[in-house]
Structure formats: C-alpha cells, structure tokens
Coordinates of C-alpha atoms in Angstrom, one line a residue:
Chain A
M1 CA 48.8 -24.7 -114.9
R2 CA 48.4 -24.0 -118.6
L3 CA 46.2 -22.3 -121.1
S4 CA 43.0 -24.0 -122.0
T5 CA 43.6 -23.3 -125.7
K6 CA 46.2 -24.3 -128.3
H7 CA 45.9 -21.0 -130.2
L8 CA 45.2 -17.5 -129.3
L9 CA 42.6 -16.6 -131.9
G10 CA 40.5 -14.2 -129.9
I11 CA 39.6 -13.2 -126.3
R12 CA 36.1 -14.7 -127.0
D13 CA 37.5 -18.2 -126.9
I14 CA 39.6 -18.0 -123.7
S15 CA 38.6 -18.2 -120.1
P16 CA 39.1 -15.7 -117.3
N17 CA 41.7 -18.1 -115.8
D18 CA 43.7 -18.0 -119.1
I19 CA 43.6 -14.2 -119.0
Q20 CA 44.7 -14.1 -115.4
L21 CA 47.6 -16.6 -116.2
I22 CA 48.8 -14.5 -119.2
L23 CA 48.7 -11.2 -117.2
D24 CA 50.5 -12.7 -114.2
T25 CA 53.2 -14.3 -116.5
A26 CA 53.5 -10.9 -118.3
T27 CA 54.3 -9.3 -114.9
Q28 CA 57.3 -11.6 -114.5
F29 CA 58.4 -10.9 -118.1
K30 CA 58.2 -7.2 -117.5
E31 CA 60.8 -7.7 -114.7
V32 CA 63.0 -9.6 -117.2
L33 CA 62.9 -6.6 -119.5
Q34 CA 64.4 -4.4 -116.8
R35 CA 67.5 -6.7 -116.4
P36 CA 70.9 -5.9 -117.9
V37 CA 70.4 -9.0 -120.1
K38 CA 66.8 -8.6 -121.3
K39 CA 66.6 -12.1 -122.6
V40 CA 65.7 -15.6 -121.4
P41 CA 66.4 -18.9 -123.1
S42 CA 62.9 -20.4 -122.8
L43 CA 62.0 -20.8 -126.5
R44 CA 65.5 -21.6 -127.8
D45 CA 64.1 -24.5 -129.7
V46 CA 61.1 -22.8 -131.2
T47 CA 60.8 -21.1 -134.7
I48 CA 58.1 -18.5 -135.2
V49 CA 56.9 -16.9 -138.4
N50 CA 55.4 -13.4 -138.4
L51 CA 52.9 -13.5 -141.2
F52 CA 51.7 -10.0 -141.9
Y53 CA 49.2 -9.6 -144.7
E54 CA 48.4 -6.1 -143.5
N55 CA 50.6 -3.2 -142.5
S56 CA 51.7 -2.8 -138.9
T57 CA 54.4 -1.0 -137.0
R58 CA 53.9 -1.5 -133.3
T59 CA 52.4 -5.0 -133.3
R60 CA 55.0 -6.4 -135.7
I61 CA 58.0 -4.9 -133.9
S62 CA 56.5 -5.8 -130.6
F63 CA 56.0 -9.5 -131.5
E64 CA 59.4 -9.7 -133.1
L65 CA 61.1 -8.2 -130.0
A66 CA 59.1 -10.6 -127.8
E67 CA 60.2 -13.6 -129.8
K68 CA 63.9 -12.5 -129.7
R69 CA 63.7 -11.8 -126.0
L70 CA 62.5 -15.4 -125.6
S71 CA 65.4 -16.7 -127.8
A72 CA 63.1 -18.0 -130.5
D73 CA 64.2 -18.0 -134.1
T74 CA 62.0 -15.7 -136.2
I75 CA 61.1 -15.3 -139.8
N76 CA 59.3 -12.2 -141.1
F77 CA 56.9 -12.4 -143.9
S78 CA 55.0 -9.4 -145.4
A79 CA 52.5 -10.1 -148.1
S80 CA 53.5 -7.1 -150.2
A81 CA 57.1 -8.4 -150.8
S82 CA 56.2 -12.1 -151.4
S83 CA 54.7 -14.6 -153.8
V84 CA 51.2 -13.6 -152.6
S85 CA 51.4 -11.0 -155.3
K86 CA 51.8 -13.8 -157.8
G87 CA 48.5 -15.3 -156.6
E88 CA 49.6 -18.0 -154.0
T89 CA 46.8 -18.8 -151.6
L90 CA 47.0 -18.3 -147.9
L91 CA 47.0 -22.0 -147.1
D92 CA 49.7 -22.8 -149.7
T93 CA 51.9 -20.0 -148.4
V94 CA 51.6 -21.2 -144.8
N95 CA 52.0 -24.9 -145.6
N96 CA 55.2 -24.0 -147.6
I97 CA 56.5 -22.1 -144.6
L98 CA 55.6 -24.8 -142.2
S99 CA 57.4 -27.5 -144.3
M100 CA 60.6 -25.6 -143.3
K101 CA 59.9 -26.7 -139.7
V102 CA 58.2 -23.7 -138.2
D103 CA 56.4 -24.2 -134.9
M104 CA 54.3 -21.1 -134.4
V105 CA 52.5 -18.6 -136.6
V106 CA 51.8 -15.0 -135.6
M107 CA 49.4 -13.7 -138.1
R108 CA 47.7 -10.4 -139.2
H109 CA 45.2 -10.4 -142.0
S110 CA 42.7 -8.0 -143.4
A111 CA 40.0 -10.8 -143.6
S112 CA 38.1 -11.5 -140.3
G113 CA 38.4 -15.2 -139.5
A114 CA 41.6 -15.8 -141.4
P115 CA 43.5 -17.2 -138.4
H116 CA 40.5 -19.4 -137.5
F117 CA 40.6 -20.8 -141.0
L118 CA 44.3 -21.6 -140.7
A119 CA 43.8 -23.2 -137.2
K120 CA 41.5 -25.7 -138.8
H121 CA 44.0 -26.7 -141.4
I122 CA 47.5 -26.6 -140.0
P123 CA 49.2 -28.2 -136.9
A124 CA 51.1 -25.1 -135.7
A125 CA 50.0 -22.9 -132.9
I126 CA 48.5 -19.6 -134.1
V127 CA 48.5 -16.2 -132.5
N128 CA 46.1 -13.7 -134.0
A129 CA 47.8 -10.3 -134.4
G130 CA 44.6 -8.7 -135.7
D131 CA 42.1 -10.1 -138.2
G132 CA 40.0 -7.6 -140.2
I133 CA 37.3 -6.1 -137.9
N134 CA 37.1 -9.2 -135.7
E135 CA 39.7 -9.4 -132.9
H136 CA 43.1 -8.2 -131.8
P137 CA 43.6 -10.2 -128.7
T138 CA 47.1 -9.3 -127.7
Q139 CA 46.2 -5.6 -127.8
A140 CA 43.3 -6.2 -125.4
L141 CA 45.6 -8.1 -123.1
L142 CA 48.2 -5.4 -123.0
D143 CA 45.5 -2.8 -122.5
A144 CA 44.2 -4.9 -119.5
F145 CA 47.8 -5.3 -118.2
S146 CA 48.3 -1.5 -118.4
I147 CA 45.1 -0.8 -116.6
R148 CA 45.9 -3.3 -113.9
E149 CA 49.3 -1.9 -113.5
N150 CA 47.9 1.6 -112.9
L151 CA 44.7 0.8 -111.0
G152 CA 45.6 -2.4 -109.3
T153 CA 42.7 -4.4 -110.7
L154 CA 40.1 -4.6 -113.5
E155 CA 37.2 -5.6 -111.4
G156 CA 34.6 -2.9 -110.9
K157 CA 36.7 -0.3 -112.9
K158 CA 34.8 1.8 -115.4
I159 CA 36.3 1.7 -118.9
A160 CA 35.0 3.8 -121.7
I161 CA 35.9 2.7 -125.2
I162 CA 35.6 5.8 -127.4
G163 CA 35.4 6.2 -131.2
D164 CA 35.1 3.9 -134.2
I165 CA 33.5 0.9 -132.4
M166 CA 32.1 -0.6 -135.6
H167 CA 35.4 -1.1 -137.5
S168 CA 37.6 -1.7 -134.5
R169 CA 39.0 -5.2 -133.6
V170 CA 40.7 -3.5 -130.6
A171 CA 37.2 -2.6 -129.3
L172 CA 35.8 -6.1 -129.7
S173 CA 38.7 -7.8 -128.0
N174 CA 38.7 -5.2 -125.2
L175 CA 34.9 -5.7 -124.8
Y176 CA 35.2 -9.5 -124.4
L177 CA 38.2 -9.2 -122.0
L178 CA 36.9 -6.4 -119.8
K179 CA 33.5 -8.2 -119.4
K180 CA 35.2 -11.5 -118.6
M181 CA 37.4 -9.8 -115.9
G182 CA 34.5 -8.0 -114.2
A183 CA 35.0 -4.4 -115.4
E184 CA 32.2 -2.1 -116.3
V185 CA 32.3 -1.1 -119.9
M186 CA 30.8 1.8 -121.9
V187 CA 31.1 2.4 -125.6
A188 CA 30.9 6.0 -126.8
G189 CA 31.0 7.7 -130.2
P190 CA 28.8 8.9 -133.0
P191 CA 25.7 6.7 -133.6
T192 CA 26.9 5.9 -137.1
L193 CA 30.1 4.2 -135.7
I194 CA 28.4 2.2 -132.9
P195 CA 26.5 -0.9 -134.0
T196 CA 22.9 -0.9 -132.7
Y197 CA 23.2 -4.4 -131.2
M198 CA 26.0 -3.4 -128.7
K199 CA 23.7 -3.2 -125.7
E200 CA 21.9 -6.5 -126.1
A201 CA 24.9 -8.4 -127.5
F202 CA 27.5 -7.3 -124.9
G203 CA 25.5 -5.8 -122.0
V204 CA 27.5 -2.6 -122.2
Q205 CA 26.3 1.0 -121.8
V206 CA 26.1 3.1 -125.0
E207 CA 26.7 6.8 -124.9
Y208 CA 26.7 9.3 -127.7
N209 CA 27.9 12.2 -125.7
L210 CA 31.6 12.3 -125.2
R211 CA 31.5 14.5 -122.1
K212 CA 29.1 12.2 -120.3
A213 CA 31.3 9.2 -121.1
L214 CA 34.4 10.9 -119.8
E215 CA 32.6 12.0 -116.6
W216 CA 31.5 8.4 -116.0
C217 CA 34.8 6.5 -116.6
D218 CA 38.1 5.8 -114.8
V219 CA 39.9 5.0 -118.0
A220 CA 39.2 6.3 -121.6
N221 CA 40.5 4.0 -124.3
V222 CA 40.3 6.2 -127.4
L223 CA 40.3 4.3 -130.7
R224 CA 41.7 5.3 -134.0
I225 CA 39.4 6.4 -136.7
Q226 CA 40.0 3.7 -139.3
L227 CA 40.2 5.6 -142.4
E228 CA 41.2 2.6 -144.5
R229 CA 38.0 0.7 -143.5
Q230 CA 35.5 3.5 -144.1
N231 CA 33.6 2.4 -147.2
Q232 CA 30.8 4.9 -146.8
V233 CA 30.5 8.3 -145.3
L234 CA 29.8 7.8 -141.6
F235 CA 30.7 11.3 -140.4
S236 CA 30.9 14.4 -142.5
S237 CA 34.6 15.4 -141.9
L238 CA 37.5 14.7 -139.7
R239 CA 37.3 18.3 -138.4
E240 CA 33.7 17.8 -137.4
Y241 CA 34.6 14.4 -135.8
N242 CA 37.3 16.2 -133.8
Q243 CA 34.8 18.9 -132.7
A244 CA 32.3 16.4 -131.4
Y245 CA 34.4 13.4 -130.3
G246 CA 38.0 14.5 -130.2
V247 CA 39.4 14.2 -126.6
K248 CA 40.6 17.6 -125.6
K249 CA 42.7 18.9 -122.8
E250 CA 40.1 21.5 -121.6
M251 CA 37.5 18.8 -121.3
L252 CA 39.7 16.5 -119.3
A253 CA 40.8 19.4 -117.0
S254 CA 37.1 20.2 -116.3
L255 CA 36.3 16.7 -115.0
K256 CA 36.0 16.1 -111.3
K257 CA 38.6 13.3 -111.3
E258 CA 41.8 12.5 -113.3
I259 CA 41.2 9.7 -115.7
L260 CA 43.7 7.6 -117.6
V261 CA 43.9 8.0 -121.3
M262 CA 44.8 5.1 -123.6
H263 CA 45.1 4.7 -127.3
P264 CA 46.2 1.6 -129.3
G265 CA 48.1 3.6 -131.8
P266 CA 48.8 4.9 -134.4
I267 CA 47.2 8.2 -133.3
N268 CA 45.5 10.5 -135.7
R269 CA 46.6 13.6 -133.9
G270 CA 44.0 16.3 -133.9
V271 CA 41.3 13.8 -134.9
E272 CA 40.3 11.4 -132.1
L273 CA 43.0 12.7 -129.7
D274 CA 44.6 16.2 -129.4
S275 CA 48.3 16.3 -129.2
D276 CA 48.4 18.0 -125.8
V277 CA 46.3 15.1 -124.4
A278 CA 48.4 12.4 -126.1
D279 CA 51.6 13.8 -124.6
S280 CA 50.2 14.6 -121.2
G281 CA 50.8 12.9 -117.9
Q282 CA 47.4 11.3 -118.0
S283 CA 48.2 9.4 -121.1
I284 CA 49.7 5.9 -120.7
I285 CA 50.1 5.3 -124.5
L286 CA 53.8 4.7 -124.4
Q287 CA 53.5 2.5 -121.3
Q288 CA 51.0 0.4 -123.3
V289 CA 53.6 -0.1 -126.0
E290 CA 56.2 -1.0 -123.5
N291 CA 53.9 -3.5 -121.8
G292 CA 53.0 -5.0 -125.3
V293 CA 56.4 -6.8 -125.4
A294 CA 56.0 -8.4 -122.0
V295 CA 52.4 -9.5 -122.7
R296 CA 53.3 -11.0 -126.1
M297 CA 56.2 -12.8 -124.4
A298 CA 53.8 -14.3 -122.0
V299 CA 51.4 -15.4 -124.8
L300 CA 54.1 -17.0 -126.9
Y301 CA 55.7 -18.7 -123.8
L302 CA 52.5 -20.2 -122.6
L303 CA 51.4 -21.4 -126.0
A304 CA 54.8 -22.9 -126.9
G305 CA 55.0 -24.7 -123.6
R306 CA 51.7 -26.3 -124.3
E307 CA 52.8 -28.7 -127.0
T308 CA 53.7 -31.9 -125.3
P309 CA 56.1 -34.1 -127.2
Chain B
M1 CA 57.0 -41.3 -93.4
K2 CA 60.1 -40.4 -91.5
T3 CA 61.0 -37.1 -89.8
I4 CA 64.4 -35.9 -91.0
L5 CA 64.5 -32.6 -89.0
S6 CA 62.1 -31.6 -86.3
G7 CA 61.2 -28.0 -85.7
E8 CA 63.8 -27.6 -83.0
Q9 CA 66.6 -29.3 -85.0
L10 CA 65.6 -27.1 -88.0
S11 CA 66.1 -23.9 -86.1
I12 CA 69.5 -25.1 -84.8
T13 CA 70.5 -26.0 -88.4
I14 CA 69.5 -22.6 -89.7
Q15 CA 71.6 -21.0 -86.9
R16 CA 74.5 -23.1 -87.9
L17 CA 74.1 -22.2 -91.6
A18 CA 74.0 -18.5 -90.8
H19 CA 77.1 -18.8 -88.7
Q20 CA 78.9 -20.7 -91.4
I21 CA 78.0 -18.1 -94.0
I22 CA 79.3 -15.3 -91.8
E23 CA 82.5 -17.3 -91.0
N24 CA 83.1 -17.8 -94.7
S25 CA 82.3 -14.2 -95.7
P26 CA 84.6 -11.8 -94.0
E27 CA 83.3 -8.9 -96.2
L28 CA 79.5 -9.1 -95.6
A29 CA 79.1 -5.8 -97.5
E30 CA 80.4 -7.5 -100.6
T31 CA 78.1 -10.6 -100.2
C32 CA 74.6 -11.1 -101.5
I33 CA 72.2 -13.7 -100.5
I34 CA 69.7 -14.9 -103.1
G35 CA 66.8 -17.3 -102.4
I36 CA 65.5 -19.4 -105.3
Q37 CA 61.8 -19.2 -105.9
P38 CA 59.4 -20.6 -104.9
R39 CA 60.5 -22.8 -102.0
G40 CA 64.0 -21.7 -101.4
I41 CA 62.8 -18.3 -100.2
W42 CA 61.4 -19.7 -96.9
L43 CA 64.9 -20.9 -96.0
S44 CA 66.7 -17.8 -97.3
S45 CA 64.5 -15.4 -95.3
R46 CA 65.1 -17.4 -92.1
I47 CA 68.8 -17.4 -92.7
M48 CA 68.6 -13.7 -93.4
Q49 CA 66.8 -13.1 -90.1
A50 CA 69.5 -15.2 -88.2
I51 CA 72.3 -13.3 -89.9
N52 CA 70.7 -9.9 -89.1
I53 CA 70.5 -10.9 -85.4
I54 CA 74.1 -12.1 -85.2
K55 CA 75.4 -9.1 -87.2
P56 CA 72.9 -6.4 -86.7
N57 CA 75.2 -3.6 -87.9
H58 CA 76.1 -5.3 -91.2
P59 CA 73.3 -5.0 -93.6
I60 CA 73.6 -7.7 -96.2
R61 CA 72.0 -7.6 -99.7
Y62 CA 69.1 -9.9 -100.2
G63 CA 67.1 -10.9 -103.3
V64 CA 64.9 -13.6 -104.7
L65 CA 65.3 -15.3 -108.1
D66 CA 62.8 -17.1 -110.2
I67 CA 64.2 -19.6 -112.6
T68 CA 61.0 -20.6 -114.5
F69 CA 62.1 -19.1 -117.8
Y70 CA 65.5 -20.9 -117.6
R71 CA 64.2 -24.4 -117.0
D72 CA 65.2 -27.2 -119.4
D73 CA 61.7 -28.8 -119.3
V74 CA 59.6 -26.0 -120.6
R75 CA 58.1 -28.3 -123.3
K76 CA 57.3 -31.1 -120.8
E77 CA 55.6 -29.1 -118.0
L78 CA 54.7 -25.5 -117.7
H79 CA 55.5 -23.9 -114.4
V80 CA 53.9 -20.7 -113.1
A81 CA 56.5 -17.9 -112.9
N82 CA 57.1 -16.2 -109.6
Q83 CA 58.6 -12.9 -108.8
T84 CA 62.2 -12.1 -109.2
D85 CA 63.5 -9.2 -107.1
I86 CA 67.2 -8.4 -107.3
H87 CA 67.4 -4.6 -106.8
F88 CA 71.2 -4.4 -106.5
S89 CA 74.2 -5.1 -108.7
I90 CA 75.8 -8.5 -108.3
E91 CA 78.8 -7.4 -110.4
N92 CA 82.0 -8.5 -108.6
K93 CA 80.1 -9.6 -105.5
K94 CA 80.0 -12.9 -103.8
V95 CA 76.6 -14.5 -104.3
I96 CA 75.2 -17.2 -102.0
L97 CA 72.3 -19.1 -103.7
I98 CA 69.9 -20.7 -101.3
D99 CA 67.4 -23.5 -102.0
D100 CA 65.6 -26.0 -99.7
V101 CA 66.4 -29.3 -101.4
L102 CA 69.3 -30.2 -103.7
Y103 CA 68.3 -33.2 -105.8
T104 CA 69.2 -33.5 -109.5
G105 CA 71.0 -30.2 -109.7
R106 CA 68.9 -29.0 -112.6
T107 CA 67.3 -26.1 -110.7
I108 CA 70.8 -24.8 -109.7
R109 CA 72.0 -25.1 -113.3
A110 CA 69.1 -22.9 -114.3
A111 CA 69.7 -20.5 -111.4
L112 CA 73.3 -20.1 -112.4
D113 CA 72.3 -19.2 -116.0
A114 CA 69.6 -16.8 -114.7
L115 CA 72.1 -15.2 -112.3
M116 CA 74.7 -14.5 -115.0
D117 CA 72.1 -12.4 -116.8
F118 CA 72.3 -10.0 -113.9
G119 CA 76.1 -9.5 -114.1
R120 CA 79.3 -11.2 -113.4
P121 CA 79.6 -12.2 -109.7
R122 CA 83.1 -12.7 -108.2
K123 CA 82.1 -16.0 -106.8
V124 CA 78.9 -18.1 -106.4
E125 CA 78.3 -20.5 -103.5
L126 CA 75.4 -22.8 -102.8
C127 CA 73.6 -23.3 -99.6
V128 CA 70.9 -26.0 -99.2
L129 CA 68.9 -27.3 -96.3
I130 CA 68.7 -30.9 -97.6
D131 CA 71.3 -32.5 -99.8
R132 CA 69.9 -35.7 -101.5
R133 CA 73.3 -37.3 -102.2
F134 CA 74.0 -39.6 -105.1
S135 CA 71.0 -38.3 -107.1
R136 CA 72.8 -35.6 -109.1
E137 CA 72.3 -35.5 -112.9
L138 CA 74.7 -32.6 -113.2
P139 CA 78.1 -31.8 -111.6
I140 CA 76.9 -29.5 -108.9
Q141 CA 77.7 -29.6 -105.2
P142 CA 76.7 -27.5 -102.3
D143 CA 79.0 -25.4 -100.1
Y144 CA 76.8 -25.3 -97.1
V145 CA 74.5 -28.2 -96.2
G146 CA 71.9 -28.4 -93.5
K147 CA 71.7 -32.2 -93.6
A148 CA 72.8 -34.7 -96.2
I149 CA 70.5 -37.7 -96.7
D150 CA 70.5 -40.9 -98.9
S151 CA 67.2 -41.4 -100.5
I152 CA 65.7 -43.4 -103.4
I153 CA 64.0 -41.9 -106.4
T154 CA 60.5 -42.9 -105.3
Q155 CA 60.9 -41.0 -102.0
R156 CA 60.0 -37.4 -101.6
V157 CA 61.5 -34.8 -99.2
K158 CA 58.9 -32.4 -97.9
V159 CA 60.1 -29.2 -96.2
G160 CA 57.4 -27.5 -94.2
W161 CA 57.5 -24.0 -92.7
K162 CA 55.3 -22.3 -90.2
E163 CA 54.5 -19.6 -92.7
N164 CA 53.1 -22.0 -95.4
S165 CA 52.1 -25.3 -93.8
G166 CA 51.8 -24.4 -90.1
K167 CA 54.7 -26.4 -88.8
D168 CA 58.5 -26.3 -89.2
E169 CA 59.7 -29.8 -90.2
V170 CA 61.4 -31.8 -92.8
I171 CA 60.0 -35.3 -93.6
L172 CA 60.7 -38.1 -96.0
L173 CA 57.7 -39.5 -97.7

C-alpha cells in the first residue's frame, strides 16, 4: 500500500485511494501526538528543507513540527533572508540546497505552478505548501480530516466554501478533494469573487446569498479575504463585505441546525468571520490547526517511504 | 503444508499461557497486557478472555500497540498503520507483550522502542504463540511460548483465527 505519486503537488493529481490512505495514516499519527513522547523515529534518515518564498505562520510551523515529530532533520529557508534577494533563480537555489544531500522539499511560492516546475527538474520529493492561487493540498487534507473527525465521513455531507473563491488556493484544493470523496459542494460569496466557470468546471452549486448557503450546508468553510492578491476593486469596502458576507452569530443562531464553522486562518476578524463566531463552540478552527500536524506527518511519512533504494 | 496446532490444541495452549502469566504475575493489578498490531491482537484478546475467566475479580489492564512507525524497513516497504490504544500509564508496571509468531525479533525490537515512549515499565516480558527458533537476527527471547518450532527460511507459519479466517489453526506452509 503506497501513494500513487512521488510528490504532493495538488489534490488534482491524486486518487481517492491516496486521500483515504493519507487520512487513515493521519488518524494514527494523531494518536502518536497524544503520547508522553510525541515523536516516532520513522524519518530518522531523511533531511527536509522548508522552502518558503511567501510568508506563513501556521503552515510553516505545522510542517516543521511534523518533520520533528517524525525525527527528520530540517532546514528552514525563507526567501526574504536569503540570496534570492541577490537575484538567484529558484532552480539554482534548490539545486544548491539539494547538493547538500537533502531528500525532500516542502515549498510555498507566490507563483502558481512553481512546485510543478521544480518537480520536473529535481530528483527530490516535493510537497506543495501553497502555490499562488493554484493549490494548497495539505490544507484541504486537514480540512477533510477535521470534517471526518466531527461528522464521521465526507460522503454525502454538504460543504459550503464561502468567500474569496477566485484567489483562494484553499478553495481549489478543497473543491478537488471534496468532489473526489463524494461530498456535495457549494461555493458562496459575492459574484465578483466567484469565477463564472465554477459550475461547469467543477459541478458545484453557486450561491450568492450567504443565508441560503448557510441554511443548505452541514459545514461552512469560511475563507480569508486575500487582501494581498486583490489587484482590482472587487468589493467596495471591508465593512460592506462584512455586512453582506461576514458570518455572524445571530445568523447562525437562527438556522434550524447547528453547522460546523471552519477557517484556514489567518482570520480577518470582523471581515469574513465575526469574533464571537470564531471563538464559539461551533468553530473547529483550532482543531483544524491541531490536525494539521498529524496530516502533514502522514504526507511526509508516506512520500518518504516511497523512494525505494 | 503441515498442521502445527489444531483448533483444540490451540485452545489448550492459550489456557496454559494464561495460567503461566497468572502464575508469574502475583500482582495482576500491576500488570499490563499489550497485544502487537496487527496479528498479535487475536492472540492477546484470547489470552485476556482466558485470564478474565480464571481471575474474574482481578481486572487487568489491556492495550494494543502498533509498531509501524518504529520499523527499520520504512524505506523498503510501506506498511499501513493500525490503531494504538494504550489508555493507561505503564510507568512502573509489568508489561507483557504478546505477538503470534516470533521470527527475526525485529518486530519486538520496534515494539520495545515504541513501548518506551509511553513510559518506563518496571519489567517487560514477551509471550508468543509460535517461536521459530534459530531464526533470530537480534538477541531477543520469549518468556512464554505456545510452541517452539524449527523451520527454514522459505517456510511460512500461518496462524488462523475463527474471527479472521474462519478456523482456529496454526499451519506451516
């Protein structure tokens, strides 16, 4: 039993069996993380570089912790404090790091497709930790893991992805994954932030009314408004966005059922999610973060185990 | 193909192992039994049943341990991890590890490493149904043995249980 892929570049390229294997393995790693010694020796002989060309808090810490819990050796690289500022190319940087005998690359980059480009040119296994507006596969996996943990299964569950669909790699990875695992998916948000091809490209429902979306779903995955990727004015103000699409306590309370609220972080409090919702019992945001370590351990473990000597 | 233990012999052997464990563990409350995933747990749950019948008023701690992440052949072959469930502290307790077949000893080495991550037991013992003698690659020996056999590398020992293959028996293939 092993993954059908050498790299984790996106959810688009992996099979439902791969997803199942990663989630099942993550369940066992989650148990490891409850032990007095939260560490296993599996990747003792593996060196991993965390290559972050874009800022990150959760993902970088989560990957680093996952690597340490697996006993791998790790190197951290952030573009801002490196020779990238002197003009070194991506491929040169990575080849220089690999010549120091590094086995795996975890990479975040602001250009969509950057990890795919690397995968064509270097022998090491690559894990995409977010590339531009393309994919963020480990986030989708940990979201799926968290839903499965709370609802038992993904199959037939109704998941609404709410907010900035156009610029969100979390949305895209989640879409691929949820469809592959048999969930029903809806995207909701202002028409300016939802690409017009969503329906025919993914077979998902599109809803422009937040209340209707919340009434329909079992789980609301609320996305961050990506202020750094807005190059044109797609909504008039943050305040107006909050009025129309911010998830509020009163609205959740008026629904007939209690839904789960998720958010990939970092939260713009008072924009897409109000503080009293983010901190409520319906929110599983911190549980998502906790699960992130177990899911990333599973991904790294399964990819490292794949290379046969 | 040769039968090593029939269903009837197997149940007698399990009874004996249960009695030996009780005989050797005067303080049952300070003893924990831990089955090794995936195949050791069939034997460990049978032994637990037997102990509970012999000593109904002495509840004994029971857990299961998966050693996948501690294997020394991760890079050669990927195994699917199973559940680990040790919901008690093993600190200062006597732990009896249970597995079905003892062969190279590598599984037990991994199990010992995994076990130590849960605490520092006072003592660890090993109970196996089948001991394939003279095949050890590590200095590990069992304390309780169902049956010791001499076999060659090309042979395989198959332990079947009613619960998973419909019939209790041990055969040499």
